[in-house]
Structures are given as structure tokens and as C-alpha cells.
Short mmCIF file of C-alpha atoms and ligand atoms in Angstrom, two decimals:
data_model
loop_
_atom_site.label_atom_id
_atom_site.label_comp_id
_atom_site.label_asym_id
_atom_site.label_seq_id
_atom_site.Cartn_x
_atom_site.Cartn_y
_atom_site.Cartn_z
CA UNK A 131 0.00 0.00 0.00
CA UNK A 132 1.30 3.45 -0.86
CA UNK A 133 1.33 5.76 2.15
CA UNK A 134 1.77 9.52 2.56
CA UNK A 135 5.45 10.51 2.39
CA UNK A 136 7.23 10.70 5.77
CA UNK A 137 6.68 14.05 7.43
CA UNK A 138 3.56 14.89 5.42
CA UNK A 139 -0.02 14.69 6.69
CA UNK A 140 -3.53 14.42 5.37
CA UNK A 141 -6.09 16.83 6.72
CA UNK A 142 -9.27 14.78 6.89
CA UNK A 143 -12.77 16.26 6.67
CA UNK A 144 -13.18 15.97 10.45
CA UNK A 145 -10.11 18.22 10.94
CA UNK A 146 -11.11 20.86 8.40
CA UNK A 147 -13.41 22.91 10.69
CA UNK A 148 -10.58 23.78 13.09
CA UNK A 149 -8.30 24.71 10.18
CA UNK A 150 -11.04 26.95 8.78
CA UNK A 151 -11.58 28.49 12.20
CA UNK A 152 -7.86 29.24 12.58
CA UNK A 153 -7.78 30.68 9.07
CA UNK A 154 -10.79 32.93 9.74
CA UNK A 155 -9.18 34.37 12.88
CA UNK A 156 -5.90 34.96 11.06
CA UNK A 157 -7.67 36.73 8.21
CA UNK A 158 -9.77 38.90 10.50
CA UNK A 159 -6.82 40.02 12.67
CA UNK A 160 -4.60 40.78 9.67
CA UNK A 161 -7.32 42.70 7.90
CA UNK A 162 -8.03 44.80 11.00
CA UNK A 163 -4.39 45.89 10.88
CA UNK A 164 -4.83 46.58 7.12
CA UNK A 165 -2.57 43.79 5.82
CA UNK A 166 -3.38 42.56 2.28
CA UNK A 167 -2.99 38.98 1.16
CA UNK A 168 -0.24 37.98 -1.26
CA UNK A 169 0.09 34.58 -2.95
CA UNK A 170 3.34 33.50 -4.55
CA UNK A 171 4.38 30.23 -6.21
CA UNK A 172 5.15 27.18 -4.12
CA UNK A 173 8.44 26.70 -5.95
CA UNK A 174 11.06 29.28 -6.82
CA UNK A 175 14.50 29.52 -8.34
CA UNK A 176 16.88 27.87 -5.84
CA UNK A 177 19.21 30.89 -5.78
CA UNK A 178 16.44 33.03 -4.23
CA UNK A 179 16.56 31.02 -1.00
CA UNK A 180 20.31 30.52 -1.05
CA UNK A 181 20.80 34.30 -1.24
CA UNK A 182 17.83 35.28 0.86
CA UNK A 183 17.98 32.89 3.80
CA UNK A 184 21.75 32.41 3.78
CA UNK A 185 24.08 29.63 2.59
CA UNK A 186 25.27 28.87 6.13
CA UNK A 187 21.81 28.22 7.59
CA UNK A 188 20.42 24.75 8.31
CA UNK A 189 17.50 25.45 6.00
CA UNK A 190 19.65 26.11 2.94
CA UNK A 191 22.46 23.73 3.94
CA UNK A 192 20.46 20.61 4.64
CA UNK A 193 16.68 21.01 4.59
CA UNK A 194 15.58 22.27 1.19
CA UNK A 195 13.69 20.18 -1.35
CA UNK A 196 15.80 21.10 -4.35
CA UNK A 197 15.69 19.40 -7.73
CA UNK A 198 16.53 19.97 -11.37
CA UNK A 199 13.43 20.24 -13.50
CA UNK A 200 13.28 18.76 -16.99
CA UNK A 201 14.96 21.77 -18.52
CA UNK A 202 17.81 21.64 -16.03
CA UNK A 203 16.72 24.61 -13.87
CA UNK A 204 17.40 24.25 -10.16
CA UNK A 205 14.05 24.57 -8.42
CA UNK A 206 13.29 24.59 -4.68
CA UNK A 207 10.00 24.05 -2.86
CA UNK A 208 9.66 27.14 -0.67
CA UNK A 209 10.93 26.49 2.89
CA UNK A 210 9.44 29.85 4.02
CA UNK A 211 7.66 32.83 2.50
CA UNK A 212 9.75 35.89 3.26
CA UNK A 213 12.14 35.39 0.34
CA UNK A 214 9.27 34.80 -2.10
CA UNK A 215 7.26 37.78 -0.82
CA UNK A 216 10.30 40.04 -1.14
CA UNK A 217 11.01 38.70 -4.64
CA UNK A 218 7.43 39.48 -5.69
CA UNK A 219 7.65 42.92 -4.03
CA UNK A 220 10.75 43.74 -6.09
CA UNK A 221 9.52 42.13 -9.32
CA UNK A 222 6.26 44.09 -9.30
CA UNK A 223 7.79 47.33 -7.93
CA UNK A 224 5.18 47.40 -5.17
CA UNK A 225 7.11 50.25 -3.53
CA UNK A 226 6.15 52.47 -6.50
CA UNK A 227 2.46 51.88 -5.79
CA UNK A 228 2.57 52.77 -2.11
CA UNK A 229 5.31 53.66 0.35
CA UNK A 230 4.46 51.02 2.91
CA UNK A 231 3.27 47.59 1.80
CA UNK A 232 1.67 45.47 4.51
CA UNK A 233 1.32 41.90 3.24
CA UNK A 234 0.12 38.63 4.70
CA UNK A 235 0.05 35.02 3.49
CA UNK A 236 -0.93 31.50 4.38
CA UNK A 237 0.13 28.23 2.81
CA UNK A 238 2.33 25.13 2.73
CA UNK A 239 6.11 25.25 3.25
CA UNK A 240 8.63 22.42 2.82
CA UNK A 241 11.70 21.49 4.86
CA UNK A 242 13.38 18.11 5.04
CA UNK A 243 13.74 18.06 8.82
CA UNK A 244 13.59 15.04 11.10
CA UNK A 245 9.86 14.62 11.70
CA UNK A 246 8.60 14.67 15.29
CA UNK A 247 5.59 16.03 17.18
CA UNK A 248 5.00 19.53 15.81
CA UNK A 249 7.64 19.19 13.10
CA UNK A 250 6.75 18.17 9.58
CA UNK A 251 8.28 18.19 6.13
CA UNK A 252 5.26 19.81 4.59
CA UNK A 253 3.80 22.23 7.12
CA UNK A 254 1.69 25.36 6.93
CA UNK A 255 2.52 28.88 7.92
CA UNK A 256 0.63 32.11 8.09
CA UNK A 257 2.69 35.23 8.31
CA UNK A 258 3.00 38.92 7.57
CA UNK A 259 5.65 41.17 6.05
CA UNK A 260 5.70 44.98 6.16
CA UNK A 261 8.01 46.54 3.59
CA UNK A 262 8.92 50.23 3.53
CA UNK A 263 9.36 51.50 7.07
CA UNK A 264 11.91 51.27 9.85
CA UNK A 265 9.40 52.44 12.49
CA UNK A 266 9.84 50.38 15.70
CA UNK A 267 6.05 50.56 16.09
CA UNK A 268 5.84 48.13 13.17
CA UNK A 269 8.15 45.70 14.98
CA UNK A 270 5.76 45.81 17.91
CA UNK A 271 2.76 45.51 15.55
CA UNK A 272 4.03 42.14 14.28
CA UNK A 273 4.31 40.79 17.81
CA UNK A 274 0.92 42.21 18.78
CA UNK A 275 -0.80 40.64 15.74
CA UNK A 276 0.69 37.22 16.43
CA UNK A 277 -0.18 37.47 20.11
CA UNK A 278 -3.73 38.65 19.39
CA UNK A 279 -4.30 35.72 17.02
CA UNK A 280 -3.11 33.27 19.69
CA UNK A 281 -5.20 35.00 22.36
CA UNK A 282 -8.31 34.85 20.15
CA UNK A 283 -7.76 31.12 19.78
CA UNK A 284 -7.90 30.96 23.56
CA UNK A 285 -4.22 30.04 24.02
CA UNK A 286 -2.84 30.90 27.45
CA UNK A 287 0.48 29.22 28.07
CA UNK A 288 2.53 31.69 25.98
CA UNK A 289 5.88 33.39 26.32
CA UNK A 290 6.99 36.26 24.08
CA UNK A 291 10.77 36.45 23.73
CA UNK A 292 12.42 39.39 22.04
CA UNK A 293 16.00 40.28 21.21
CA UNK A 294 17.93 42.65 18.98
CA UNK A 295 20.65 41.64 16.55
CA UNK A 296 21.55 45.26 15.77
CA UNK A 297 23.23 46.12 12.48
CA UNK A 298 26.00 44.20 10.67
CA UNK A 299 28.83 46.49 11.85
CA UNK A 300 28.19 46.01 15.57
CA UNK A 301 27.38 42.36 15.00
CA UNK A 302 30.68 41.69 13.18
CA UNK A 303 32.56 43.38 15.99
CA UNK A 304 30.70 41.25 18.53
CA UNK A 305 31.29 38.03 16.58
CA UNK A 306 35.04 38.63 16.84
CA UNK A 307 34.71 39.20 20.58
CA UNK A 308 32.71 35.99 20.93
CA UNK A 309 35.20 34.06 18.84
CA UNK A 310 38.06 35.29 21.03
CA UNK A 311 36.13 34.36 24.15
CA UNK A 312 35.57 30.83 22.82
CA UNK A 313 39.19 30.20 21.79
CA UNK A 314 40.24 28.53 25.09
CA UNK A 315 37.17 26.24 24.92
CA UNK A 316 37.32 25.46 21.21
CA UNK A 317 38.52 21.86 21.60
CA UNK A 318 35.68 21.11 24.02
CA UNK A 319 32.94 22.24 21.61
CA UNK A 320 30.84 19.68 19.72
CA UNK A 321 31.94 19.07 16.14
CA UNK A 322 28.84 20.86 14.82
CA UNK A 323 29.60 23.94 16.94
CA UNK A 324 33.27 23.88 15.92
CA UNK A 325 32.16 24.22 12.30
CA UNK A 326 29.77 27.02 13.17
CA UNK A 327 32.44 29.12 14.88
CA UNK A 328 33.49 30.21 11.40
CA UNK A 329 30.24 29.96 9.47
CA UNK A 330 27.45 31.02 11.85
CA UNK A 331 28.84 31.60 15.32
CA UNK A 332 25.60 33.04 16.80
CA UNK A 333 23.91 29.67 16.36
CA UNK A 334 26.16 28.28 19.13
CA UNK A 335 23.57 29.73 21.50
CA UNK A 336 21.08 27.30 19.98
CA UNK A 337 23.16 24.15 20.53
CA UNK A 338 21.35 21.34 22.32
CA UNK A 339 24.67 19.76 23.49
CA UNK A 340 25.08 19.98 27.25
CA UNK A 341 28.78 20.81 26.94
CA UNK A 342 28.21 23.58 24.39
CA UNK A 343 25.49 25.00 26.58
CA UNK A 344 27.79 25.14 29.59
CA UNK A 345 30.44 26.90 27.57
CA UNK A 346 27.93 29.41 26.16
CA UNK A 347 26.58 30.10 29.66
CA UNK A 348 29.31 32.66 30.30
CA UNK A 349 29.69 33.94 26.76
CA UNK A 350 29.40 37.69 26.15
CA UNK A 351 26.01 38.73 24.71
CA UNK A 352 25.36 40.71 21.53
CA UNK A 353 22.91 43.00 23.37
CA UNK A 354 25.85 44.33 25.41
CA UNK A 355 27.64 45.37 22.22
CA UNK A 356 24.85 47.06 20.28
CA UNK A 357 25.37 50.53 18.82
CA UNK A 358 23.36 53.47 20.15
CA UNK A 359 20.82 53.55 17.27
CA UNK A 360 20.04 49.87 17.61
CA UNK A 361 19.58 50.22 21.36
CA UNK A 362 17.20 53.12 20.87
CA UNK A 363 15.22 51.19 18.27
CA UNK A 364 14.96 48.23 20.67
CA UNK A 365 13.90 50.51 23.51
CA UNK A 366 11.01 51.88 21.41
CA UNK A 367 9.84 48.36 20.54
CA UNK A 368 9.78 47.48 24.25
CA UNK A 369 7.86 50.64 25.12
CA UNK A 370 5.24 49.88 22.46
CA UNK A 371 4.83 46.34 23.76
CA UNK A 372 4.47 47.55 27.33
CA UNK A 373 1.81 50.04 26.24
CA UNK A 374 -0.09 47.29 24.40
CA UNK A 375 -0.04 45.11 27.53
CA UNK A 376 1.71 42.21 25.80
CA UNK A 377 3.78 40.33 28.39
CA UNK A 378 7.29 39.73 27.05
CA UNK A 379 10.81 39.03 28.15
CA UNK A 380 14.12 40.03 26.64
CA UNK A 381 16.10 36.92 25.76
CA UNK A 382 19.61 37.96 24.77
CA UNK A 383 20.33 34.36 23.70
CA UNK A 384 17.53 34.24 21.16
CA UNK A 385 19.13 33.66 17.78
CA UNK A 386 17.04 32.79 14.78
CA UNK A 387 17.79 30.16 12.15
CA UNK A 388 17.74 32.58 9.21
CA UNK A 389 20.48 35.00 8.21
CA UNK A 390 18.51 38.01 7.05
CA UNK A 391 17.71 39.59 10.41
CA UNK A 392 18.77 43.02 11.66
CA UNK A 393 17.52 44.73 14.84
CA UNK A 394 14.44 43.15 16.44
CA UNK A 395 13.95 39.38 16.47
CA UNK A 396 11.26 37.54 18.40
CA UNK A 397 9.59 34.22 19.03
CA UNK A 398 6.41 33.27 20.83
CA UNK A 399 6.72 29.88 22.49
CA UNK A 400 4.00 27.71 23.98
CA UNK A 401 4.41 25.65 27.12
CA UNK A 402 1.77 23.22 25.83
CA UNK A 403 3.40 21.47 22.88
CA UNK A 404 6.65 19.79 23.93
CA UNK A 405 10.07 20.42 22.46
CA UNK A 406 8.98 22.07 19.18
CA UNK A 407 7.57 24.96 21.16
CA UNK A 408 8.00 27.99 18.87
CA UNK A 409 4.55 28.91 17.59
CA UNK A 410 5.98 31.78 15.58
CA UNK A 411 9.17 33.64 14.88
CA UNK A 412 10.19 36.74 13.05
CA UNK A 413 12.12 39.93 12.98
CA UNK A 414 13.36 42.90 11.05
CA UNK A 415 15.37 42.48 7.85
CA UNK A 416 16.47 45.91 6.68
CA UNK A 417 19.01 44.65 4.17
CA UNK A 418 17.18 41.77 2.49
CA UNK A 419 15.35 43.72 -0.22
CA UNK A 420 18.62 45.24 -1.41
CA UNK A 421 20.41 41.91 -1.05
CA UNK A 422 17.88 40.37 -3.44
CA UNK A 423 18.44 43.10 -6.04
CA UNK A 424 15.76 45.59 -5.00
CA UNK A 425 15.87 49.13 -3.66
CA UNK A 426 17.23 49.97 -0.21
CA UNK A 427 13.97 49.36 1.66
CA UNK A 428 13.58 48.02 5.20
CA UNK A 429 11.27 45.17 6.16
CA UNK A 430 9.91 43.30 9.14
CA UNK A 431 7.79 40.19 9.43
CA UNK A 432 6.96 36.93 11.14
CA UNK A 433 5.59 33.50 10.35
CA UNK A 434 3.69 31.03 12.50
CA UNK A 435 3.38 27.26 12.23
CA UNK A 436 -0.28 26.29 11.90
CA UNK A 437 0.10 22.59 12.87
CA UNK A 438 1.84 23.60 16.09
CA UNK A 439 -0.77 26.19 16.90
CA UNK A 440 -3.58 23.68 16.45
CA UNK A 441 -1.66 21.17 18.58
CA UNK A 442 -1.35 23.78 21.35
CA UNK A 443 -5.08 24.55 21.03
CA UNK A 444 -5.91 20.87 21.29
CA UNK A 445 -3.66 20.33 24.31
CA UNK A 446 -5.08 23.37 26.09
CA UNK A 447 -8.64 22.65 24.84
CA UNK A 448 -8.58 26.33 24.08
CA UNK A 449 -11.73 26.40 21.91
CA UNK A 450 -14.63 24.17 20.92
CA UNK A 451 -16.54 24.43 17.71
CA UNK A 452 -20.25 23.84 17.20
CA UNK A 453 -21.04 20.47 15.65
CA UNK A 454 -21.61 20.61 11.92
CA UNK A 455 -25.30 20.39 11.13
CA UNK A 456 -27.46 19.77 8.08
CA UNK A 457 -30.53 21.97 7.74
CA UNK A 458 -32.54 19.19 6.22
CA UNK A 459 -32.43 15.44 5.52
CA UNK A 460 -34.95 13.94 3.13
CA UNK A 461 -36.28 10.51 4.08
CA UNK A 462 -37.99 8.69 1.22
CA UNK A 463 -40.38 6.21 2.74
CA UNK A 464 -41.75 4.76 -0.45
CA UNK A 465 -40.02 3.20 -3.46
CA UNK A 466 -40.50 5.07 -6.70
CA UNK A 467 -40.33 8.54 -5.09
CA UNK A 468 -36.52 8.79 -5.23
CA UNK A 469 -36.58 11.24 -8.13
CA UNK A 470 -39.14 13.43 -6.39
CA UNK A 471 -36.92 13.52 -3.29
CA UNK A 472 -33.82 14.20 -5.36
CA UNK A 473 -35.41 17.17 -7.14
CA UNK A 474 -36.92 18.51 -3.92
CA UNK A 475 -33.48 18.36 -2.28
CA UNK A 476 -31.97 20.18 -5.24
CA UNK A 477 -34.57 22.89 -4.98
CA UNK A 478 -33.79 23.52 -1.30
CA UNK A 479 -30.04 23.40 -1.94
CA UNK A 480 -30.43 26.05 -4.62
CA UNK A 481 -32.28 28.14 -2.03
CA UNK A 482 -29.36 28.09 0.37
CA UNK A 483 -30.09 25.15 2.66
CA UNK A 484 -27.58 22.43 3.50
CA UNK A 485 -29.41 19.30 2.45
CA UNK A 486 -28.73 15.62 1.94
CA UNK A 487 -30.62 12.43 1.21
CA UNK A 488 -30.08 8.72 0.70
CA UNK A 489 -28.10 7.34 -2.24
CA UNK A 490 -27.72 3.82 -0.86
CA UNK A 491 -31.24 2.50 -1.16
CA UNK A 492 -31.49 2.33 2.64
CA UNK A 493 -34.47 1.41 4.78
CA UNK A 494 -36.52 4.19 6.40
CA UNK A 495 -34.96 3.34 9.76
CA UNK A 496 -31.45 3.60 8.34
CA UNK A 497 -32.33 6.91 6.66
CA UNK A 498 -33.54 8.26 10.03
CA UNK A 499 -30.28 7.10 11.62
CA UNK A 500 -28.39 9.00 8.94
CA UNK A 501 -30.49 12.10 9.66
CA UNK A 502 -29.40 11.83 13.30
CA UNK A 503 -25.76 11.12 12.48
CA UNK A 504 -25.61 14.25 10.31
CA UNK A 505 -27.26 16.35 13.07
CA UNK A 506 -30.02 17.39 10.71
CA UNK A 507 -32.26 20.09 12.17
CA UNK A 508 -35.25 18.97 10.10
CA UNK A 509 -36.36 15.85 8.29
CA UNK A 510 -38.74 15.83 5.35
CA UNK A 511 -40.76 12.59 5.12
CA UNK A 512 -41.76 11.73 1.59
CA UNK A 513 -44.29 8.96 0.85
CA UNK A 514 -47.14 7.05 2.46
CA UNK A 515 -50.75 8.24 2.91
CA UNK A 516 -49.69 11.88 3.19
CA UNK A 517 -47.96 11.79 -0.18
CA UNK A 518 -51.03 10.13 -1.71
CA UNK A 519 -52.98 13.19 -0.40
CA UNK A 520 -50.42 15.51 -2.04
CA UNK A 521 -48.59 16.33 1.21
CA UNK A 522 -45.13 15.92 2.67
CA UNK A 523 -44.26 16.02 6.39
CA UNK A 524 -41.64 18.25 7.96
CA UNK A 525 -40.29 17.06 11.29
CA UNK A 526 -38.38 19.36 13.64
CA UNK A 527 -35.69 17.06 15.07
CA UNK A 528 -35.11 19.02 18.28
CA UNK A 529 -38.79 19.30 19.33
CA UNK A 530 -40.15 16.26 17.50
CA UNK A 531 -43.03 18.41 16.18
CA UNK A 532 -44.41 17.50 12.74
CA UNK A 533 -46.18 19.72 10.23
CA UNK A 534 -47.78 18.85 6.90
CA UNK A 535 -47.23 20.91 3.75
CA UNK A 536 -48.42 20.66 0.18
CA UNK A 537 -45.71 18.82 -1.78
CA UNK A 538 -44.81 21.92 -3.80
CA UNK A 539 -45.06 24.47 -0.97
CA UNK A 540 -41.31 25.08 -1.05
CA UNK A 541 -41.50 28.68 0.15
CA UNK A 542 -43.53 27.79 3.25
CA UNK A 543 -41.17 24.92 4.13
CA UNK A 544 -38.20 27.16 3.53
CA UNK A 545 -39.44 29.87 5.87
CA UNK A 546 -40.27 27.26 8.54
CA UNK A 547 -36.69 25.94 8.37
CA UNK A 548 -35.01 29.34 8.20
CA UNK A 549 -36.92 30.71 11.20
P1 LIG B 649 10.92 30.14 11.12
O1 LIG B 649 11.26 30.40 12.55
O2 LIG B 649 11.84 29.29 10.34
O3 LIG B 649 10.78 31.58 10.45
O4 LIG B 649 9.48 29.53 11.02
C1 LIG B 649 8.37 30.15 11.63
C2 LIG B 649 7.47 29.13 12.31
O5 LIG B 649 7.12 28.09 11.38
C3 LIG B 649 8.13 28.37 13.45
O6 LIG B 649 8.08 29.13 14.65
C4 LIG B 649 7.25 27.13 13.54
O7 LIG B 649 6.06 27.41 14.26
C5 LIG B 649 6.90 26.88 12.08
N1 LIG B 649 7.76 25.82 11.53
C6 LIG B 649 9.02 25.94 11.05
N2 LIG B 649 9.48 24.75 10.62
C7 LIG B 649 8.49 23.85 10.84
C8 LIG B 649 8.33 22.44 10.62
N3 LIG B 649 9.31 21.73 10.06
N4 LIG B 649 7.18 21.85 10.98
C9 LIG B 649 6.17 22.58 11.54
N5 LIG B 649 6.25 23.90 11.77
C10 LIG B 649 7.39 24.54 11.43
C11 LIG B 649 10.44 31.80 9.15
O8 LIG B 649 9.99 30.95 8.41
C12 LIG B 649 10.59 33.24 8.71
N6 LIG B 649 10.21 33.33 7.29
C13 LIG B 649 9.76 34.15 9.57
C14 LIG B 649 9.83 35.57 9.16
C15 LIG B 649 8.96 36.25 8.38
N7 LIG B 649 10.79 36.41 9.47
C16 LIG B 649 10.56 37.58 8.91
N8 LIG B 649 9.46 37.47 8.23
#
């Protein structure tokens, strides 16, 4: 039997309502902040991600689904959306249409990571990107939107962590200081961390190795080496968060897995989902647009993992949805009236009701069971003496009350059901 590929999942009909609910909250929060949806292709030229996310990152180094297509082009399934959104922004000169572009998106992303709870190879993100302003209020806006979405879903066990990575000049200076500090411990570092000392030294703060962690415990922190402008920017972000009553903590060890960040970075983690606890992550990327061949325009954004969010919601039982209901189920109690039932159902469907009927030649009892299983609010009984008199019987399933109608009195039946 052929099964779904490792790390991918089916979303079955019974799971769709909670996905739709999540999606509706995301859309309503983003639109209240005046973000507009953008959709970009699921695959892009490989070089976009290599340049955008950074050659030395795990994503580009070992997680991308990259292949040569039949004409020999190197194609990559998008591992995230920021690079694609920025590419589209540049390609369509969106900055010429308005000075600040506030964009949002939702869709599947692909990373060949080791699958575990909350980590998949095809997963879904929603996210936002604001291109065109360096205002620290926008940094705070991203965090507020993410937090508001989680709060609306009823999530409680949340921690907002923020940090600043400053600008490249102060960061390069700091990297040298960190490297010097680590020299006496170099031999004790894990082999992975040894490699990263030259390629991506900040990621040493992310190491899961006990020994690396001990060594990094006393390492100097980038926050202590930020330039004055970066510190001021960070201060304004914190003030805006305080004013918006979002609880947060500064985590000077928060480093993100993507290379494009400058200034503010953040993550919101949940205490309800185990080790893959980051529900979202993001930050400012003031150099990325230029890096990808566009004008010198700053940006900020975040993305959130939808599977993880729904897992957190499930574990916290943070919301319950109403059962799905049919308005009407047609029960045909007499052979030969199937076509009448079918056309009657069609008529009600075309008038906006959610309607179903039997296609399996079932007994009346089994049809009534089906009406119950589908939580039908009303049943229409078709056949018997009533039908011979030109009538059909509408039964209200919550009260049990029955009412007879002429068999073509659609409007009367409709208003009874819609009441
Ligand atoms: P990221 O931290 O790589 O950032 O991913 C954001 C979120 O996507 C994570 O916090 C997590 O919830 C979810 N996620 C990532 N990988 C997986 C996976 N394998 N399985 C399930 N969920 C996953 C970005 O993608 C940046 N583009 C965020 C950003 C936007 N920065 C600026 N703008």
C-alpha cells in the first residue's frame, strides 16, 4: 500500500473545521491591521533562497527540497515565504504603488527536517511582512498581531521572547569578541559547533549539546555590544509592547535560524506542545530587499506554524466548535419517489439550505439514523398516505413536532426551516 510521504499529513474532513476556524481568525486580525494577502508560487528559483535565507543556515544547507526540473533549472520548494514575498515585491515594484506595503500570506512550506511532534516536512505557515518603514512601532505591531491571534484562539500558556541583533557592523565586531572568548574552549565544543564558529557563530547559543550549553553560559552577549541607534530602536519596541499590555521578556540568547535579520527578532513559544515549542518567529530584515536586487527598503515580518498552533489549542482545549449540522435530511419512505426527493433536495439546496438524502437504497430506519448522524435540524418525510394526499411532512428534530405541507409548498417549508 502506498502511504503519505514521511513528514507529510492528510487533513481529513473531520479536521477541516478547526483549520477553517484558525484561518478565519488569522484573516480577520490581519485585515483589522490593514494587511493585504499575497500569494506567490510554491516553488522558486533555488538561488532566491540561497541568497535570501543564507548559505550557512540549516535550511539552505540541509533542509531544502531542491531538484533539477526537466529543462535543467534548479528549483526549490519554498521552505518559508519571506524570500518569495520580497522577490514578488521587487519584481512588481510594489514600492512604487505605495510607500508602505503590509502583506500577509498563508500556505504550505517544505523542509526536510527530522519529523517529530509539531515538526513536519510539509507544514503550513501564516505570516506577515511589512516593507517600507523602519518604524519600531511596526516591529511591535508584528508581535501584537501574532499574540492577538493566539489569544483569540484561547491560548494561554505563551511566552513572548524578544531580542535585537543590531546592524552588521556592531554584530561583526561582537562576533570577533565571541570568537576570542571561545578560543580557550574550542577543543571542548561539539563538532557541529566547531564548524559554526566560522560559518554562523551566533547559532552556538542554539546548541542542544550539554557541553556547548555550559560553555555558552558565560559567553558575552550581543545585546551588550549594540550601537546606540540599535539600542534606541529596541527601547522603542519594548515601550510599544508595554503600552499594548503584551507580556514579554528580553532573551539575549535568542538567535534565529535565518540569516537576514537586523535589529528586532522575536519568538512566541508555547508551554503546551513539547520540544517544538516555537509557535511563531520573526524579525526585522532591513538589508534583504537590497540583497535580493531591489531598492534599499527596510522590512519586518513573522511567520507562525499552523500545525503547532492547532496542537497547542488541542492540548489546552482552548476552543470548541459547534457540531456541523445539516438543515434538512430527506427521508424517502416509499419506493418510486426517489426522483421526487432528489429534485426537492436540489430545490432547497439552490435556495441556500444544507441538504442531503439517501443514495444507498437504505431502509426508512437507516435513513432516520443517517439524519441523526448528520445532526439534521429537520427531516422531510416523503411517501405514504400523506404523499397520496399531495402532502409531505416536515419534522423538527429538536422538538419532534411535525407539520404537513403541500408537496410543492417550497416557500412555506423554507421559511419554517429558516426561522
Ligand atoms: P521560522 O522560525 O523558520 O521563520 O518559522 C516560523 C514558524 O514556522 C516556526 O516558529 C514554527 O512554528 C513553524 N515551523 C518551522 N518549521 C516547521 C516544521 N518543520 N514543521 C512545523 N512547523 C514549522 C520563518 O519561516 C521566517 N520566514 C519568519 C519571518 C517572516 N521572518 C521575517 N518574516
